[in-house]
Structure formats: structure tokens, C-alpha cells
Amino acid sequence: MVLWRDNIKYMTTENEKVKTLDEAMKKIVELQAEIKKVKKQKKYGLVWEDKKEQIVEDCKRNVPILRLKEKKKGIEPVVTTEKTKDENILIEGDNYHALSVLNYTHKGKFKVIYADPPYNTGNKSWKYNNDYVEKDDAFKHSKWVSYIDNRLNLTKNLLTEDGIIIFAIDDYEAHTLRLLMDEVFGQDNRLGTAVVIHNPGGRQDEMFFATAHEYMLVYAKDREKASVGLLNYFEEKNKSYQYSDDVSTYKLREFRRSGANSRRTDRPNLWYPIYVNSKTLEISTFKNNKWDVVLPIDNDGTERVWRWNAKTLEEKKDTYINVKKYKDGYRFYVKERSVDYKGEKPKTIWFRPEYSAVNGTSALKEIFSENLDKIFDFPKSPFLMQDILSISGDSDCWVLDFFAGSGTTGHAVLELNKKDGGDRKFILCTNNENNICEEVTYERVTRVMKGYKNKKGEKVEGLGGNLRYYKTDLVDIEKLHRTPDHAKVKLTYQAGEMIGLRENTLNEVEKNEWWQIFEGNGKSTAIYFKEDKEKLLELVELLEKKKTPAVLYIFSWGKNEYKSEYSGANIRVEDIPEPILEVYKEINRL
Ligand SMILES: C[S@@+](CC[C@H](N)C(=O)[O-])C[C@H]1O[C@@H](n2cnc3c(N)ncnc32)[C@H](O)[C@@H]1O
């Protein structure tokens, strides 16, 4: 650092001070050389040519907001089948814009974020700056990484402290994505990389290997706070419970340990004698001279240990231990009971016939039986999505899918809620390429909520649930630098629906030149557009009369100007639009 004091230039580095200008200049040259060297050094991690993305550049001059989707033939932006339930949200638009909005409205809200991005296979599967990225594009990897990096960075603040983010990916970019996620979330927060067998037969038209799998990368915001749930394989396991008694069906497992960590020297406290009554086959860990003594020793003399310590054995022996007498002695077995099965840790290979991609397509065909043209390429299997959600989320969490495509995640949330009585909610974001959002995502989710006729013409009951359909839009704030006042007023007028969403008060009940009011969930949110204090007092009075909790967003040029003045028993005051601008400045590194 260079300092001026008493007209003398000093330069300090960590440990040294220099007093003359010459010395200082020499040091600067040395430091510059050092910086150059460090920059040239190879580092471990992902290096790519940062390709500017127009969508991201646009956000330096425009603020993304949400508007309720316009009503039109076949589209009702608000779908309600259950009055008491929260609304799920569908956002149409580029997910960079949607994620930017969510950084203002839903910070720290999502327990689960799922993403199934275009895999960059080079088959015109995705567009970058309005052009399809072709197989022979020299920068196709850099473009893809820039595109994912831009979005990935916007997800971090959206996760709850114990939140989990899951990416689906195949071989083309699995390794780059993993390095990128290591960088954004930290290697230590990588909870697992699982292989999902989505095409058990393998793609036989491939040159050397027939691809049968893709990957699932799972990261936590903070591994210390995260947990991964168990997967229930009961249906598959059920056959293995071959025995039964008054308590339940069960299978047997030897009580003497074998394999790793099973020697007496490994776990000395699990080495103890068991006394057996030779007639009744009763057992005890307490010494009994009339009963036979059994120690955990293999036929070849190897000293092993029991599965439980003596105290646990005493507590559980009546319900859980089966004793068998053979010519050469006794054997003890643990009854592994079906009633105790709670599931098992997800393995690194996910292999169930239901996870096959064909189930994704057939689920869509069931719903869109009358118009198979609407079928969407590569939807995920709804069974796979349900299992992903059940290991990563709670029964009442918020789930975000920002490459929602045909809406499988929304469908899986509704199915799971129906199965276990849960109250999970979802936000789906997708663009409207080839009208997917309107004709597939919206249509699928609302049909599943309301019920539909399947391929055979049978009526399928609706699963219930509510949906609100928004579209992203941009407010031009370029003028902010020239006529900041005008741009701030403009943004305040247009941010209403986004603020209503932030406060979970979604229904607009009033809008005039002075204010806008939203209601929902027993609360109100008011946005006051002007500076006139008289009218503001009128609005405060109106909110006080409602007696329900209210949030009042007051237009102000800066921050915290009115907080104490207008906060009341039922009113919380917030500023607008500065906090919105701050979020955007931060995420766009302006
Ligand atoms: C691989 S698909 C997701 C499929 C989905 N998991 C399902 O089961 O239907 C990716 C989807 O993301 C959409 N998409 C691609 N880039 C996007 C972007 N920048 N913003 C929003 N959606 C995007 C594509 O249109 C496509 O529908």
C-alpha cells in the first residue's frame, strides 16, 4: 500500500516500511512482477473463457420484475382448487430473470432446488444469445459453463440454511459441472454424486458404449446443517421377510458378527458370554451355572463379537432374538422386522425400473392423450422426481425447479403431498420456447390439479392444489443514471405483483394513482407511490382499520426514511424501490 505523509511517500507491505520514493518504486515493480507470476500459475479448478451472455448484460440496464400472466384462451393465471392452501407458482421467462426476482422475493426460502438443464449435447438443444449452440462450436463448453455459472450463482441465496441443490446432468458436462459446483458451493458441501440408470437397455445406436445412465450432483448450502432422507424400498424388500410371528413378518440375521470390525480385538465390549437354557432355549447375559455358555467364536476358532452389547440384548431379546440349537451348538439370530423398516440411505447408483426415461414420456402421454404433438422431449420420470424430493425435502418445504420443462417436479410435489398428506409447495421456472410453458408446463400442472381424462378415456381424479402463473418482464432503469427520480418512480409503480409475492399476499384488491393493495393469507401489503404525506396518512388509517397484519411499502429516494413514523401495532414499514435496486446491483456486480 502506498501512503503519503508530510510530503513523503511511504510504502508498506506486511512487514516492511520504505522511506524513499526510489525504494517505493522498486517495491512496486517487484510486486507487479509477483502478481504477474501468480496470475500465470496453474490452479486446480475450472478455467473457461467467460462468454458474455446478452440476458445477463441486459440486467445491467433493466430490472427484472414479475407480472401476472395475461388471461387468454386456455390460460387462467390463477387456478384455485383448495381455498386454504398456499399457491404454487409458475414463472415463464428466462430463468436468469426469474432467479434474479426470486433473490428479492424468496431469499432463504427453498429447502430443495432442482435443475435439469440442457446437457449441451450439440443437437440444437439450447440457445446462447439467441443462437443454437452447435456441436462444432469451438466455445460450446465455455458458453455452457458461463450460462450455468451465471444462474448457479443466483441460487445460493435462495436456499434455506439446511437447503440442498440437485443437478441432473449427463456425460457431456458432468465433469465441468462438478468442478463448477465445487467452486460455487464448496467441495466440502458436495453430499454425493449418484448415477441414475434412466435407460436400462442402453442406447444401442452408440459407437462404443451404450449409455444407460446420467448423473445427479447433490450439494448442500452447508453440510453441517443439511440432512439427506432415507429411500423406501419396502415394496421390493417385502418378499425377503419370509417368517412371521405375532408381532410382524421378519427375516433372520446372525447375531454373531462377521466381516469388518467383527473381531474381539476390534470391539472388546461386544465380547461376552450368553447363557442358554438347553430345554426352553431361553437366554440370559447373567451368569447361570446350570445353563450352557456360548461365546461368539467361529468354527475355526476366530474370536468375534455379538451385534449388540449385553444391556441391549437383555432389553430386546424377547421380541428380537431367535435361538436355534444344532448338533454342534447354538446359533442366535436377530429378527429384522418389517415393521421396523424405515428406509435406507440412498445409494450412489439409482436403479429402479420406474426411473426409466420412458416413464417420463408415458406420464405425459397419459395427461395429453388427445394431443400427442404436445409431447415434450426428455421429461424426467415422475417416480424419480418423487424419490429425489423425498430424500431432499421436508413434507412442508418449498421446492424450486428453474429448468422446469414439462413440469415433472410440480407433478411429483402434488403426488407426494397426496401420498403422505404433506404440504410441499413449488416454484417452476421455464422459458416458453415452442410454447412449452403455456401448452405443456401450465397445462400439465393444472390438469393434474383439477383431474383429466387419460389415454383410455377414463377420468383421473385431480390431486388438488393451487397455481399462479407469472411472466418475467424488464423495467428499463438505464435512465436511472440520467434521471434517477423518474426511473425509481417507474419501478415502484411496476413492482407491485413482485412485492405481493414477496409478502405472500397475492390478490390485488385496489390500485389507484396513490397506492396499490394486495391481500392474502390474512394479511395486506400496500405500496404507496407518492411523497404526499396527507394521502399517506389516509392509507395508514385504512390499513389500521383492517386490524389484520399489514406491510406498507413507502416510496422513498433512499433507505429507512419512514420506518418509525408510520409503523404501528399492525403495520410494518418497508422502503421501495431502493432495496430492490440493491439486490440487483449486488447480483449483477454493478
Ligand atoms: C432438460 S429440460 C427439463 C426437463 C424437465 N426436468 C422435465 O422433466 O420436463 C430443460 C428445460 O429448460 C428450458 N430452458 C432452457 N434454458 C432456459 C432458460 N435460460 N430459462 C428458462 N428455461 C430454460 C428448456 O426450454 C427446457 O424446457
XYZ file of C-alpha atoms and ligand atoms in Angstrom:
617
model
C 0.000 0.000 0.000
C 1.352 3.442 -0.855
C 0.880 6.251 1.682
C 1.638 9.956 1.625
C 2.526 11.657 4.883
C 4.354 15.001 5.376
C 5.029 15.014 1.649
C 6.988 11.802 1.951
C 5.792 8.724 0.177
C 5.866 5.557 2.274
C 5.145 2.124 1.112
C 4.230 -0.629 3.459
C 3.941 -4.260 2.738
C 3.085 -6.670 5.509
C 6.440 -6.470 7.246
C 8.408 -3.605 5.850
C 8.362 0.144 5.529
C 10.276 2.068 2.875
C 11.093 5.680 3.214
C 12.344 6.903 -0.153
C 10.479 7.217 -3.395
C 13.063 5.104 -5.198
C 12.680 2.290 -2.723
C 8.918 2.521 -3.044
C 9.033 2.402 -6.847
C 11.371 -0.558 -6.744
C 8.983 -2.373 -4.452
C 6.027 -1.636 -6.716
C 7.857 -3.100 -9.711
C 8.712 -6.197 -7.661
C 5.107 -6.579 -6.575
C 3.812 -6.191 -10.131
C 6.156 -8.941 -11.276
C 4.937 -11.121 -8.406
C 1.273 -10.542 -9.353
C 2.011 -11.454 -12.980
C 3.665 -14.674 -11.846
C 0.774 -15.636 -9.582
C -1.731 -14.943 -12.366
C 0.180 -17.235 -14.709
C 0.333 -20.085 -12.236
C -1.899 -23.026 -12.991
C -4.546 -23.558 -10.373
C -6.702 -26.530 -9.632
C -10.269 -25.941 -10.722
C -12.306 -24.961 -13.697
C -10.925 -22.441 -16.170
C -13.054 -21.199 -19.027
C -13.357 -18.266 -21.352
C -16.103 -16.144 -19.869
C -18.534 -15.635 -22.728
C -20.760 -12.609 -22.263
C -24.419 -13.525 -22.173
C -26.862 -10.966 -23.507
C -29.538 -11.835 -20.941
C -27.074 -11.026 -18.159
C -25.816 -7.869 -19.847
C -29.422 -6.684 -20.222
C -29.824 -6.812 -16.455
C -27.265 -4.068 -16.075
C -29.754 -1.654 -17.645
C -33.040 -3.315 -16.772
C -34.580 -4.653 -13.585
C -36.439 -7.960 -13.954
C -39.899 -7.998 -12.397
C -42.932 -10.285 -12.483
C -46.352 -9.674 -13.943
C -49.352 -11.925 -13.681
C -49.690 -13.796 -16.980
C -52.354 -12.336 -19.237
C -55.652 -14.208 -19.388
C -56.230 -15.838 -22.741
C -57.907 -18.819 -24.346
C -56.893 -21.846 -22.321
C -54.977 -19.835 -19.718
C -56.381 -18.736 -16.404
C -53.459 -17.200 -14.497
C -54.961 -18.034 -11.102
C -56.056 -21.625 -10.561
C -57.647 -22.476 -7.231
C -58.859 -25.906 -6.235
C -58.259 -25.656 -2.469
C -59.012 -22.321 -0.840
C -56.911 -22.847 2.282
C -53.677 -23.864 0.578
C -50.722 -21.696 -0.451
C -50.336 -21.063 -4.142
C -47.693 -22.798 -6.196
C -46.005 -20.540 -8.705
C -45.178 -20.921 -12.373
C -42.825 -18.317 -13.868
C -42.495 -18.030 -17.628
C -39.311 -16.388 -18.862
C -35.583 -16.765 -18.867
C -34.547 -18.305 -15.596
C -31.755 -15.721 -15.149
C -34.515 -13.127 -14.801
C -36.706 -15.400 -12.684
C -33.820 -16.223 -10.324
C -32.980 -12.516 -10.040
C -36.559 -11.756 -8.982
C -36.517 -14.636 -6.504
C -33.401 -13.145 -4.902
C -35.664 -10.290 -3.832
C -38.861 -12.220 -3.139
C -37.693 -15.629 -1.837
C -34.307 -15.250 -0.196
C -33.540 -18.256 2.042
C -36.882 -19.974 1.281
C -36.106 -23.157 -0.662
C -35.215 -26.410 1.042
C -34.788 -28.037 -2.363
C -33.579 -26.576 -5.639
C -33.608 -28.899 -8.628
C -32.221 -28.231 -12.080
C -32.252 -30.343 -15.218
C -30.515 -28.014 -17.689
C -29.866 -28.605 -21.392
C -26.993 -31.081 -21.435
C -25.016 -29.357 -24.217
C -25.102 -32.383 -26.469
C -24.726 -30.179 -29.542
C -28.036 -31.299 -31.024
C -29.587 -27.836 -31.086
C -30.666 -28.494 -27.535
C -30.167 -24.960 -26.218
C -29.659 -21.383 -27.280
C -26.980 -18.958 -26.239
C -27.543 -15.315 -27.141
C -30.410 -16.411 -29.358
C -28.382 -18.940 -31.380
C -28.437 -22.671 -31.042
C -25.097 -23.970 -29.794
C -23.858 -26.419 -32.407
C -21.686 -29.487 -31.953
C -18.701 -27.880 -33.703
C -18.863 -24.536 -31.855
C -15.311 -24.030 -30.562
C -16.637 -22.258 -27.482
C -19.524 -24.566 -26.729
C -18.108 -25.645 -23.357
C -17.199 -22.103 -22.320
C -20.632 -20.850 -23.319
C -22.346 -23.603 -21.393
C -20.237 -23.060 -18.283
C -20.794 -19.280 -18.414
C -24.538 -19.849 -18.790
C -24.744 -22.280 -15.860
C -22.340 -20.249 -13.713
C -24.479 -17.120 -14.156
C -27.521 -18.966 -12.864
C -25.833 -21.113 -10.246
C -24.547 -18.011 -8.510
C -28.121 -16.784 -8.169
C -29.308 -19.937 -6.417
C -27.083 -19.808 -3.360
C -29.008 -17.115 -1.513
C -32.299 -18.808 -2.259
C -31.562 -21.948 -0.249
C -32.548 -22.343 3.387
C -29.584 -22.834 5.700
C -30.210 -26.602 5.558
C -31.081 -26.492 1.858
C -29.929 -28.868 -0.865
C -29.385 -28.276 -4.587
C -29.543 -31.116 -7.093
C -28.474 -31.006 -10.735
C -29.245 -33.640 -13.334
C -26.546 -33.965 -15.973
C -25.103 -36.489 -18.398
C -21.591 -37.284 -19.576
C -21.125 -34.219 -21.821
C -20.780 -31.735 -18.986
C -20.840 -33.842 -15.795
C -17.210 -33.140 -15.062
C -17.289 -29.428 -15.785
C -20.481 -29.045 -13.786
C -18.943 -30.832 -10.841
C -15.924 -28.518 -10.817
C -18.191 -25.505 -11.163
C -20.426 -26.619 -8.308
C -17.353 -27.349 -6.199
C -16.340 -23.756 -6.801
C -19.732 -22.174 -6.093
C -20.878 -24.348 -3.179
C -17.518 -25.646 -1.928
C -16.149 -29.131 -2.340
C -16.982 -29.974 1.263
C -20.631 -29.295 0.602
C -20.800 -31.968 -2.070
C -23.074 -34.557 -0.466
C -22.909 -37.078 -3.269
C -22.734 -37.883 -6.941
C -25.225 -40.543 -7.927
C -25.599 -42.460 -11.161
C -29.200 -42.746 -12.317
C -29.981 -45.616 -14.687
C -32.516 -43.927 -16.930
C -32.177 -46.237 -19.931
C -31.557 -49.774 -18.609
C -31.219 -51.227 -22.134
C -28.528 -48.706 -23.061
C -28.525 -46.597 -26.252
C -27.605 -49.292 -28.735
C -27.013 -46.876 -31.614
C -23.893 -45.502 -29.935
C -20.453 -46.272 -31.333
C -18.646 -47.926 -28.418
C -20.615 -47.886 -25.178
C -24.390 -47.926 -24.899
C -25.215 -45.149 -22.439
C -27.624 -46.302 -19.789
C -27.184 -43.626 -17.128
C -26.952 -39.998 -16.264
C -25.815 -38.266 -13.071
C -27.267 -36.420 -10.165
C -24.950 -33.981 -8.348
C -26.108 -33.144 -4.848
C -24.722 -30.196 -2.861
C -25.690 -28.596 0.428
C -25.589 -24.931 1.240
C -23.909 -26.021 4.464
C -23.190 -29.714 5.015
C -23.194 -29.255 8.820
C -26.863 -28.293 8.700
C -28.048 -30.494 5.840
C -29.558 -33.935 6.021
C -30.464 -36.489 3.389
C -33.551 -38.620 3.953
C -33.954 -42.354 3.520
C -35.352 -44.071 0.466
C -38.160 -46.505 0.984
C -37.596 -49.774 -0.861
C -40.224 -51.623 1.147
C -42.144 -52.998 -1.807
C -39.015 -54.593 -3.224
C -37.910 -55.772 0.237
C -41.252 -57.142 1.321
C -40.602 -60.552 -0.251
C -37.491 -61.060 1.844
C -39.441 -61.070 5.151
C -40.081 -64.825 4.939
C -41.022 -65.554 8.560
C -43.767 -64.204 10.729
C -44.880 -64.227 14.366
C -47.461 -62.381 16.473
C -45.581 -59.095 16.054
C -44.809 -58.939 12.314
C -43.124 -60.581 9.372
C -39.335 -60.739 9.678
C -36.092 -62.080 8.241
C -33.150 -63.529 10.154
C -29.642 -62.207 10.505
C -26.929 -63.916 12.504
C -26.299 -62.279 15.895
C -22.597 -63.125 15.757
C -20.841 -60.534 13.651
C -18.691 -61.364 10.660
C -16.662 -59.263 8.255
C -15.002 -55.916 9.010
C -14.730 -54.805 12.648
C -16.080 -58.101 13.916
C -13.088 -59.407 15.863
C -12.915 -59.467 19.638
C -9.902 -57.149 19.478
C -11.901 -54.611 17.403
C -14.850 -54.220 19.791
C -13.975 -55.818 23.180
C -17.204 -54.603 24.848
C -19.261 -56.734 22.443
C -17.483 -59.910 23.560
C -19.381 -61.549 26.436
C -20.925 -64.964 27.213
C -24.586 -65.757 26.606
C -26.199 -68.390 28.859
C -28.775 -70.704 27.262
C -31.366 -72.947 28.888
C -30.960 -76.117 26.804
C -34.630 -77.129 27.224
C -36.540 -73.871 26.799
C -33.869 -72.083 24.685
C -34.270 -69.062 26.984
C -31.156 -66.847 27.063
C -29.528 -64.512 29.573
C -26.393 -62.416 29.856
C -26.286 -63.032 33.617
C -24.206 -65.923 34.876
C -26.179 -69.146 35.345
C -24.189 -72.280 36.207
C -26.989 -74.623 35.102
C -27.277 -73.172 31.607
C -24.956 -73.669 28.652
C -22.433 -70.945 27.861
C -21.990 -69.592 24.326
C -19.241 -67.237 23.114
C -19.025 -65.619 19.636
C -16.341 -67.938 18.228
C -16.203 -69.173 14.610
C -15.706 -72.870 13.851
C -12.066 -72.170 13.012
C -11.532 -70.631 16.477
C -11.619 -66.924 15.410
C -12.941 -64.815 18.270
C -15.700 -62.496 17.050
C -18.215 -60.214 18.771
C -22.016 -60.013 19.117
C -24.040 -57.349 17.289
C -25.300 -55.622 20.456
C -23.889 -55.073 23.900
C -25.212 -57.134 26.838
C -27.610 -54.420 28.057
C -29.303 -54.039 24.662
C -29.556 -57.783 24.289
C -31.334 -58.063 27.654
C -33.800 -55.345 26.601
C -34.606 -56.719 23.176
C -34.133 -60.473 23.423
C -37.830 -61.373 23.864
C -39.001 -59.638 20.706
C -35.930 -59.774 18.569
C -33.817 -62.871 19.249
C -34.372 -66.275 17.755
C -32.333 -69.165 19.257
C -31.626 -72.321 17.288
C -29.994 -75.463 18.610
C -27.835 -77.533 16.267
C -25.777 -80.688 16.785
C -22.614 -78.618 17.178
C -24.108 -75.932 19.449
C -26.391 -72.895 19.478
C -26.893 -70.114 16.992
C -28.572 -66.805 17.700
C -30.375 -64.709 15.098
C -31.773 -61.189 15.131
C -35.315 -60.921 13.798
C -35.187 -57.990 11.368
C -38.798 -56.928 11.424
C -40.720 -55.418 8.542
C -42.434 -53.023 10.975
C -39.039 -51.505 11.821
C -38.138 -50.779 8.193
C -37.828 -47.030 7.830
C -35.954 -46.985 4.526
C -32.306 -46.875 3.649
C -29.623 -44.392 2.702
C -29.780 -43.528 -0.986
C -27.061 -45.401 -2.823
C -24.707 -43.893 -5.390
C -26.426 -45.966 -8.068
C -30.149 -45.367 -8.565
C -31.579 -48.313 -10.383
C -35.302 -48.924 -10.391
C -37.352 -49.703 -13.498
C -39.617 -46.743 -12.608
C -36.717 -44.297 -13.044
C -36.528 -45.027 -16.766
C -36.974 -42.020 -19.025
C -39.793 -43.873 -20.823
C -41.895 -43.367 -17.701
C -41.460 -39.615 -18.114
C -42.857 -39.761 -21.625
C -45.663 -42.141 -20.740
C -46.724 -39.946 -17.798
C -47.088 -37.060 -20.276
C -48.949 -39.204 -22.792
C -51.477 -40.117 -20.133
C -52.182 -36.451 -19.482
C -52.087 -35.202 -23.083
C -53.729 -38.204 -24.695
C -55.799 -36.049 -27.041
C -52.790 -34.225 -28.477
C -49.586 -36.181 -28.627
C -47.909 -33.395 -30.631
C -47.510 -31.560 -27.370
C -45.243 -34.238 -26.027
C -42.044 -32.830 -24.768
C -38.581 -34.368 -25.296
C -36.844 -35.945 -22.304
C -39.169 -35.352 -19.363
C -37.899 -36.948 -16.174
C -39.697 -39.922 -14.667
C -42.189 -38.668 -12.037
C -41.123 -41.599 -9.807
C -37.520 -40.468 -9.929
C -38.587 -36.924 -9.029
C -40.679 -38.165 -6.101
C -37.716 -40.085 -4.693
C -35.428 -37.078 -5.178
C -37.888 -34.883 -3.303
C -38.383 -37.375 -0.537
C -34.667 -37.558 0.279
C -34.033 -33.827 -0.009
C -37.088 -32.022 1.320
C -39.448 -31.951 4.309
C -43.142 -32.573 3.968
C -43.937 -28.841 4.055
C -40.974 -27.284 2.256
C -40.696 -25.025 -0.781
C -39.156 -26.595 -3.887
C -37.703 -24.661 -6.834
C -37.085 -26.097 -10.299
C -35.582 -23.467 -12.586
C -35.331 -25.619 -15.736
C -38.831 -26.953 -15.248
C -39.551 -28.076 -18.838
C -42.718 -30.151 -18.818
C -43.264 -29.585 -15.079
C -42.401 -33.061 -13.760
C -41.218 -31.550 -10.468
C -44.571 -29.834 -9.900
C -46.382 -33.064 -10.728
C -44.163 -35.027 -8.306
C -44.773 -32.498 -5.500
C -48.539 -32.881 -5.913
C -48.294 -36.697 -5.980
C -46.101 -36.817 -2.894
C -48.405 -34.468 -0.978
C -51.325 -36.705 -1.827
C -49.408 -39.803 -0.691
C -48.163 -38.537 2.653
C -50.532 -35.653 3.429
C -47.631 -33.204 3.051
C -47.836 -29.522 2.214
C -44.861 -29.040 -0.113
C -45.064 -26.047 -2.435
C -43.261 -25.433 -5.697
C -41.997 -22.687 -7.924
C -41.324 -23.735 -11.508
C -39.466 -21.522 -13.988
C -39.201 -22.245 -17.650
C -38.948 -20.333 -20.894
C -41.752 -20.510 -23.424
C -39.714 -21.981 -26.275
C -42.162 -23.665 -28.665
C -44.935 -22.628 -26.240
C -43.784 -25.181 -23.663
C -44.703 -23.067 -20.692
C -48.248 -22.341 -21.834
C -49.064 -25.589 -23.565
C -47.145 -28.164 -21.560
C -45.987 -26.913 -18.141
C -49.097 -24.900 -17.236
C -51.443 -27.347 -18.882
C -49.885 -30.401 -17.239
C -49.807 -28.958 -13.730
C -53.368 -27.637 -13.894
C -54.703 -30.901 -15.344
C -53.013 -32.842 -12.538
C -54.541 -30.451 -10.002
C -58.039 -30.478 -11.466
C -58.242 -34.001 -12.936
C -58.241 -35.118 -16.574
C -59.158 -37.942 -18.951
C -56.351 -40.416 -19.595
C -55.407 -42.301 -22.752
C -58.125 -44.879 -22.181
C -60.692 -42.128 -21.756
C -61.003 -42.782 -18.004
C -61.367 -39.904 -15.587
C -58.319 -39.382 -13.363
C -59.106 -37.602 -10.095
C -57.389 -34.259 -9.573
C -54.742 -34.100 -6.849
C -55.815 -30.617 -5.763
C -53.559 -27.595 -5.233
C -53.391 -24.006 -6.433
C -51.296 -22.269 -9.060
C -50.472 -18.709 -10.036
C -48.860 -18.049 -13.369
C -46.428 -15.125 -13.769
C -44.272 -13.885 -16.594
C -40.978 -12.067 -16.238
C -40.618 -8.564 -17.603
C -37.912 -5.898 -17.577
C -38.136 -2.340 -16.303
C -35.647 -0.109 -18.085
C -33.533 1.616 -15.483
C -30.851 2.891 -17.797
C -32.298 6.313 -17.252
C -31.577 5.775 -13.581
C -28.190 7.342 -14.172
C -29.579 10.332 -16.086
C -32.956 10.901 -14.450
C -32.822 8.650 -11.429
C -36.010 10.033 -9.938
C -38.113 9.102 -12.910
C -36.698 5.546 -13.088
C -37.254 4.929 -9.388
C -40.861 6.088 -9.574
C -41.409 3.889 -12.625
C -40.010 0.833 -10.887
C -42.166 1.412 -7.817
C -45.310 1.511 -9.971
C -44.360 -1.731 -11.687
C -43.010 -3.803 -8.817
C -46.406 -4.387 -7.141
C -47.001 -8.011 -8.094
C -43.459 -8.935 -7.178
C -43.886 -7.329 -3.747
C -47.244 -9.058 -3.302
C -45.446 -12.347 -3.989
C -42.646 -11.493 -1.569
C -45.182 -10.965 1.216
C -47.372 -13.912 0.179
C -50.346 -11.571 -0.305
C -51.134 -12.327 -3.905
C -54.537 -10.835 -4.663
C -54.633 -7.245 -5.855
C -57.694 -5.616 -4.276
C -57.119 -1.956 -5.119
C -54.952 0.201 -7.375
C -55.184 3.943 -7.867
C -52.723 6.715 -8.624
C -51.616 6.815 -4.968
C -51.410 3.225 -3.857
C -51.866 -0.443 -4.597
C -53.129 -3.017 -2.078
C -52.729 -6.797 -2.119
C -54.376 -9.250 0.285
C -53.958 -12.910 1.108
C -53.289 -15.298 3.985
C -54.977 -12.927 6.457
C -52.540 -10.067 5.674
C -52.345 -6.994 3.453
C -49.493 -5.403 1.578
C -49.780 -1.805 0.462
C -47.440 0.078 -1.845
C -47.539 3.854 -1.626
C -46.258 5.514 -4.795
C -46.005 9.185 -3.878
C -44.389 11.572 -1.441
C -47.563 13.370 -0.390
C -47.950 12.873 3.373
C -51.668 13.628 3.584
C -52.629 10.775 1.315
C -50.124 8.527 3.061
C -51.897 9.148 6.365
C -55.158 8.204 4.686
C -53.631 4.901 3.591
C -52.203 4.235 7.068
C -55.666 4.821 8.560
C -57.195 2.438 6.026
C -54.683 -0.289 6.916
C -55.162 0.269 10.656
C -58.902 -0.179 10.259
C -58.367 -3.599 8.679
C -56.919 -4.791 12.010
C -55.046 -7.570 10.192
C -51.241 -7.520 9.867
C -50.106 -5.222 7.082
C -46.855 -4.294 5.382
C -46.595 -0.808 3.982
C -44.008 -0.190 1.252
C -43.474 3.557 1.042
C -41.773 5.123 -1.924
C -38.591 6.823 -0.814
C -35.448 8.065 -2.518
C -33.179 6.319 -0.097
C -33.493 3.892 2.825
C -35.326 3.780 6.142
C -36.801 7.242 5.879
C -40.225 6.462 7.274
C -39.812 3.311 9.327
C -40.533 4.683 12.788
C -43.009 7.353 11.669
C -45.658 5.045 10.253
C -45.025 1.653 11.878
C -47.948 0.765 14.088
C -49.392 -2.119 16.068
C -50.366 -3.967 12.896
C -48.168 -2.173 10.349
C -44.613 -2.934 9.328
C -42.975 -0.358 7.079
C -40.543 -1.106 4.239
C -38.840 1.138 1.689
C -39.267 0.917 -2.015
C -37.557 0.766 -4.508
C -34.004 1.068 -3.118
C -33.836 -2.473 -1.616
C -34.845 -3.950 -4.985
C -32.131 -1.986 -6.733
C -29.604 -3.094 -4.150
C -30.376 -6.766 -4.755
C -29.928 -6.289 -8.497
C -26.773 -4.260 -8.109
C -25.303 -6.985 -5.960
C -26.185 -9.866 -8.220
C -25.102 -8.039 -11.352
C -21.946 -6.832 -9.651
C -22.674 -3.257 -10.690
C -33.942 -30.703 -19.986
S -35.362 -29.767 -19.953
C -36.042 -30.054 -18.358
C -36.988 -31.211 -18.343
C -37.727 -31.366 -17.055
N -36.896 -31.830 -15.991
C -38.904 -32.292 -17.218
O -38.980 -33.317 -16.556
O -39.745 -31.984 -18.063
C -34.783 -28.127 -19.824
C -35.869 -27.093 -19.998
O -35.351 -25.826 -19.629
C -35.789 -24.853 -20.551
N -34.761 -23.813 -20.595
C -33.575 -23.835 -21.220
N -32.889 -22.704 -20.990
C -33.672 -21.941 -20.195
C -33.528 -20.657 -19.626
N -32.430 -19.937 -19.799
N -34.534 -20.180 -18.869
C -35.647 -20.909 -18.663
N -35.839 -22.137 -19.180
C -34.863 -22.648 -19.926
C -35.919 -25.583 -21.869
O -36.864 -24.954 -22.690
C -36.391 -26.953 -21.394
O -37.773 -26.964 -21.371
